Amino acid sequence: MIDLYYWATPNGKKISIALEELALPYQVFPIHIGRGEQFKPEFLAISPNNRIPAIVDHAPADGGAPLSVFESGAILLYLADKTGQLIPRDLRGRTAVLEWLMWQMGGIGPMFGQANHFVAYAPEKLPYAIDRYVNETRRLLRVLDTRLADREFVAGAYSIADIASFPWVVSARDRLVKDDFGYPNVARWLAAIEARPAVARGMAVASDARLEKMDDEARKHLFGQR
């Protein structure tokens, strides 16, 4: 059994999708990030960066004590290696998956996240910040669209590289560039992934684990830490 410490964000959905795709048994422990539950000592013991998601694997491959893993990219790689699925075993295939996994972690996640913050949550609309991050969102979508021009998935066969980017791109399509989503290869890729039953199940996990409203307490916990 795997414990999934979760909130319904793109990073959280990466892991629920992967667990469903890999048919691994798991139980969900919601961490209400708008109420500061990510700062509780028991959560920090497994996720020292006070961010979801995190997992605890009660049956690690080495047969030892339960193993905790934090950071969504590390969790995806851990689960793929644990099961031998969703990542190639050959050198070149594995390297391609790792490249695009790290591309998501270093690019799509931070940039889309900043764009969403300044578009939806910043108390003051700052045109420079909005343009900066929405333009970078569009640049990254163009990179992905070009990559998908001659292949079905980003690194050959469907893999954790696709799972890593998918929830973030869904969010961008629905919130950041919804009025001008001019990325046909990305749109085709999204449709193919959305049609997978395991993805639908993963996206629906703990769908009520969302911020009810961005009130002062949520802002304090999400944006006001010193």
Tab-separated table of C-alpha atoms in Angstrom:
chain	number	residue	atom	x	y	z
A	1	MET	CA	0.000	0.000	0.000
A	2	ILE	CA	1.152	3.510	-0.816
A	3	ASP	CA	0.060	6.550	1.169
A	4	LEU	CA	-0.516	9.566	-1.083
A	5	TYR	CA	-0.387	12.968	0.585
A	6	TYR	CA	-2.358	15.049	-1.835
A	7	TRP	CA	-4.223	18.143	-2.858
A	8	ALA	CA	-5.992	18.515	-6.221
A	9	THR	CA	-3.308	20.602	-7.934
A	10	PRO	CA	-1.516	19.721	-11.174
A	11	ASN	CA	1.406	18.322	-9.192
A	12	GLY	CA	-0.906	16.244	-7.052
A	13	LYS	CA	-2.770	14.927	-10.093
A	14	LYS	CA	0.468	13.720	-11.668
A	15	ILE	CA	0.811	11.159	-8.905
A	16	SER	CA	-2.812	10.040	-8.711
A	17	ILE	CA	-2.714	9.472	-12.490
A	18	ALA	CA	0.518	7.485	-12.236
A	19	LEU	CA	-0.818	5.332	-9.411
A	20	GLU	CA	-3.948	4.568	-11.430
A	21	GLU	CA	-1.944	3.808	-14.577
A	22	LEU	CA	0.341	1.474	-12.629
A	23	ALA	CA	-2.566	-0.178	-10.765
A	24	LEU	CA	-0.802	0.301	-7.445
A	25	PRO	CA	-2.965	0.193	-4.314
A	26	TYR	CA	-2.969	3.521	-2.483
A	27	GLN	CA	-4.855	5.582	0.030
A	28	VAL	CA	-5.234	9.343	-0.109
A	29	PHE	CA	-4.462	11.695	2.750
A	30	PRO	CA	-5.645	15.191	1.799
A	31	ILE	CA	-3.332	18.019	2.856
A	32	HIS	CA	-5.378	21.233	2.883
A	33	ILE	CA	-2.771	23.669	1.635
A	34	GLY	CA	-5.091	26.641	2.045
A	35	ARG	CA	-5.346	25.954	5.774
A	36	GLY	CA	-1.656	25.370	6.410
A	37	GLU	CA	-1.697	21.593	6.860
A	38	GLN	CA	1.516	21.368	4.803
A	39	PHE	CA	3.373	22.952	7.727
A	40	LYS	CA	2.397	20.337	10.302
A	41	PRO	CA	5.406	18.463	11.727
A	42	GLU	CA	4.087	15.068	10.687
A	43	PHE	CA	3.875	16.186	7.056
A	44	LEU	CA	7.242	17.958	7.127
A	45	ALA	CA	8.774	14.672	8.266
A	46	ILE	CA	8.044	13.226	4.812
A	47	SER	CA	8.028	16.420	2.727
A	48	PRO	CA	10.602	18.852	4.177
A	49	ASN	CA	9.873	21.441	1.463
A	50	ASN	CA	6.279	21.721	2.779
A	51	ARG	CA	4.788	20.964	-0.639
A	52	ILE	CA	2.429	18.303	-1.907
A	53	PRO	CA	2.518	15.645	-3.204
A	54	ALA	CA	4.460	13.150	-1.155
A	55	ILE	CA	4.172	9.397	-0.775
A	56	VAL	CA	5.064	6.707	1.711
A	57	ASP	CA	5.648	3.271	0.197
A	58	HIS	CA	4.961	0.555	2.760
A	59	ALA	CA	6.432	-2.139	0.514
A	60	PRO	CA	9.635	-0.726	-1.020
A	61	ALA	CA	11.619	-2.940	-3.351
A	62	ASP	CA	14.450	-3.426	-0.852
A	63	GLY	CA	12.078	-5.006	1.666
A	64	GLY	CA	13.032	-2.480	4.322
A	65	ALA	CA	11.092	0.031	6.381
A	66	PRO	CA	8.463	2.261	4.741
A	67	LEU	CA	10.074	4.754	2.394
A	68	SER	CA	8.905	8.349	1.930
A	69	VAL	CA	9.454	10.300	-1.286
A	70	PHE	CA	8.758	13.986	-1.918
A	71	GLU	CA	8.877	16.112	-5.119
A	72	SER	CA	6.504	15.032	-7.879
A	73	GLY	CA	9.202	14.283	-10.454
A	74	ALA	CA	11.099	12.105	-8.006
A	75	ILE	CA	7.882	10.301	-7.106
A	76	LEU	CA	7.062	9.602	-10.759
A	77	LEU	CA	10.545	8.201	-11.339
A	78	TYR	CA	10.364	6.151	-8.147
A	79	LEU	CA	7.019	4.594	-9.122
A	80	ALA	CA	8.172	3.883	-12.674
A	81	ASP	CA	11.334	2.179	-11.426
A	82	LYS	CA	9.404	0.282	-8.752
A	83	THR	CA	7.079	-1.270	-11.331
A	84	GLY	CA	9.269	-1.308	-14.433
A	85	GLN	CA	6.538	0.537	-16.303
A	86	LEU	CA	6.078	3.956	-17.928
A	87	ILE	CA	9.815	4.357	-18.525
A	88	PRO	CA	11.989	2.509	-21.054
A	89	ARG	CA	14.816	0.331	-19.864
A	90	ASP	CA	17.174	1.078	-22.739
A	91	LEU	CA	19.670	3.914	-22.349
A	92	ARG	CA	18.360	6.193	-25.089
A	93	GLY	CA	14.695	5.740	-24.304
A	94	ARG	CA	15.214	6.295	-20.591
A	95	THR	CA	17.328	9.378	-21.264
A	96	ALA	CA	14.594	10.897	-23.441
A	97	VAL	CA	11.995	10.367	-20.717
A	98	LEU	CA	14.280	11.926	-18.109
A	99	GLU	CA	14.954	14.928	-20.358
A	100	TRP	CA	11.268	15.707	-20.766
A	101	LEU	CA	10.485	14.968	-17.153
A	102	MET	CA	13.107	17.508	-16.077
A	103	TRP	CA	11.842	19.943	-18.730
A	104	GLN	CA	8.462	19.862	-17.064
A	105	MET	CA	9.870	20.208	-13.572
A	106	GLY	CA	12.133	23.110	-14.486
A	107	GLY	CA	9.907	24.853	-17.017
A	108	ILE	CA	6.234	24.055	-17.278
A	109	GLY	CA	5.609	23.718	-13.542
A	110	PRO	CA	7.287	26.931	-12.342
A	111	MET	CA	6.317	29.086	-15.340
A	112	PHE	CA	2.703	27.959	-15.628
A	113	GLY	CA	2.390	28.287	-11.861
A	114	GLN	CA	3.644	31.876	-11.897
A	115	ALA	CA	1.380	32.741	-14.824
A	116	ASN	CA	-1.625	31.353	-12.996
A	117	HIS	CA	-0.685	33.279	-9.855
A	118	PHE	CA	-0.455	36.649	-11.571
A	119	VAL	CA	-3.517	36.063	-13.764
A	120	ALA	CA	-5.825	34.629	-11.091
A	121	TYR	CA	-4.562	35.289	-7.572
A	122	ALA	CA	-2.330	38.362	-7.363
A	123	PRO	CA	-4.195	41.128	-5.476
A	124	GLU	CA	-2.918	43.663	-8.016
A	125	LYS	CA	-2.989	43.053	-11.768
A	126	LEU	CA	0.566	43.673	-12.931
A	127	PRO	CA	0.714	43.769	-16.760
A	128	TYR	CA	4.469	43.199	-16.860
A	129	ALA	CA	4.254	40.063	-14.709
A	130	ILE	CA	1.213	38.736	-16.548
A	131	ASP	CA	2.838	39.259	-19.941
A	132	ARG	CA	6.141	37.791	-18.750
A	133	TYR	CA	4.699	34.521	-17.531
A	134	VAL	CA	1.866	34.070	-20.034
A	135	ASN	CA	4.358	34.642	-22.858
A	136	GLU	CA	6.650	32.030	-21.319
A	137	THR	CA	3.665	29.678	-21.034
A	138	ARG	CA	3.054	30.128	-24.742
A	139	ARG	CA	6.728	29.557	-25.548
A	140	LEU	CA	6.741	26.286	-23.648
A	141	LEU	CA	3.535	25.188	-25.364
A	142	ARG	CA	5.204	25.902	-28.709
A	143	VAL	CA	8.163	23.746	-27.671
A	144	LEU	CA	5.768	20.926	-26.783
A	145	ASP	CA	3.773	21.391	-29.997
A	146	THR	CA	6.951	21.148	-32.062
A	147	ARG	CA	8.066	18.060	-30.185
A	148	LEU	CA	4.725	16.366	-30.851
A	149	ALA	CA	4.673	17.193	-34.561
A	150	ASP	CA	6.119	13.805	-35.538
A	151	ARG	CA	5.342	11.591	-32.554
A	152	GLU	CA	2.331	10.532	-30.504
A	153	PHE	CA	3.894	11.131	-27.093
A	154	VAL	CA	6.750	13.294	-25.911
A	155	ALA	CA	9.397	10.581	-25.510
A	156	GLY	CA	8.203	7.805	-27.778
A	157	ALA	CA	5.778	5.527	-25.933
A	158	TYR	CA	3.423	6.924	-23.299
A	159	SER	CA	5.459	7.504	-20.145
A	160	ILE	CA	5.889	9.481	-16.953
A	161	ALA	CA	7.135	12.331	-19.152
A	162	ASP	CA	3.600	12.698	-20.527
A	163	ILE	CA	1.998	12.288	-17.115
A	164	ALA	CA	4.215	15.017	-15.675
A	165	SER	CA	3.141	17.663	-18.182
A	166	PHE	CA	-0.457	16.627	-18.786
A	167	PRO	CA	-2.251	18.183	-15.752
A	168	TRP	CA	-0.332	21.439	-16.148
A	169	VAL	CA	-1.172	21.700	-19.850
A	170	VAL	CA	-4.831	20.979	-19.114
A	171	SER	CA	-4.776	23.823	-16.606
A	172	ALA	CA	-3.129	26.189	-19.107
A	173	ARG	CA	-5.611	25.260	-21.816
A	174	ASP	CA	-8.582	25.815	-19.531
A	175	ARG	CA	-7.358	28.912	-17.685
A	176	LEU	CA	-4.392	30.723	-19.212
A	177	VAL	CA	-4.728	30.491	-23.015
A	178	LYS	CA	-8.315	29.273	-23.336
A	179	ASP	CA	-9.243	31.971	-25.850
A	180	ASP	CA	-6.353	31.225	-28.206
A	181	PHE	CA	-5.152	27.640	-27.894
A	182	GLY	CA	-3.339	27.420	-31.197
A	183	TYR	CA	-1.338	24.256	-30.593
A	184	PRO	CA	-2.837	21.474	-32.752
A	185	ASN	CA	-0.314	18.799	-31.864
A	186	VAL	CA	-0.726	19.522	-28.161
A	187	ALA	CA	-4.510	19.391	-28.551
A	188	ARG	CA	-4.255	15.956	-30.191
A	189	TRP	CA	-1.906	14.770	-27.427
A	190	LEU	CA	-4.262	16.032	-24.717
A	191	ALA	CA	-7.219	14.237	-26.296
A	192	ALA	CA	-5.301	10.962	-26.486
A	193	ILE	CA	-4.320	11.141	-22.826
A	194	GLU	CA	-7.721	12.310	-21.625
A	195	ALA	CA	-9.262	9.243	-23.296
A	196	ARG	CA	-7.270	6.871	-21.081
A	197	PRO	CA	-9.512	5.429	-18.317
A	198	ALA	CA	-6.720	5.509	-15.733
A	199	VAL	CA	-6.149	9.201	-16.432
A	200	ALA	CA	-9.841	9.954	-15.940
A	201	ARG	CA	-9.745	8.120	-12.620
A	202	GLY	CA	-6.560	9.883	-11.555
A	203	MET	CA	-7.921	13.309	-12.423
A	204	ALA	CA	-11.055	12.589	-10.380
A	205	VAL	CA	-9.239	11.554	-7.187
A	206	ALA	CA	-10.342	13.641	-4.211
A	207	SER	CA	-11.921	16.155	-6.568
A	208	ASP	CA	-13.337	17.972	-3.542
A	209	ALA	CA	-9.789	18.667	-2.301
A	210	ARG	CA	-9.801	22.179	-3.701
A	211	LEU	CA	-9.636	25.673	-2.297
A	212	GLU	CA	-13.148	26.840	-1.554
A	213	LYS	CA	-12.025	30.447	-1.864
A	214	MET	CA	-8.825	32.456	-1.837
A	215	ASP	CA	-9.411	34.148	1.514
A	216	ASP	CA	-6.878	35.873	3.747
A	217	GLU	CA	-5.971	32.659	5.540
A	218	ALA	CA	-5.282	30.830	2.275
A	219	ARG	CA	-3.192	33.724	1.000
A	220	LYS	CA	-1.172	33.663	4.206
A	221	HIS	CA	-0.380	29.971	3.878
A	222	LEU	CA	0.156	29.899	0.123
A	223	PHE	CA	1.840	33.228	-0.572
A	224	GLY	CA	2.744	34.880	2.721
A	225	GLN	CA	5.380	32.630	4.255
A	226	ARG	CA	8.581	34.286	5.405
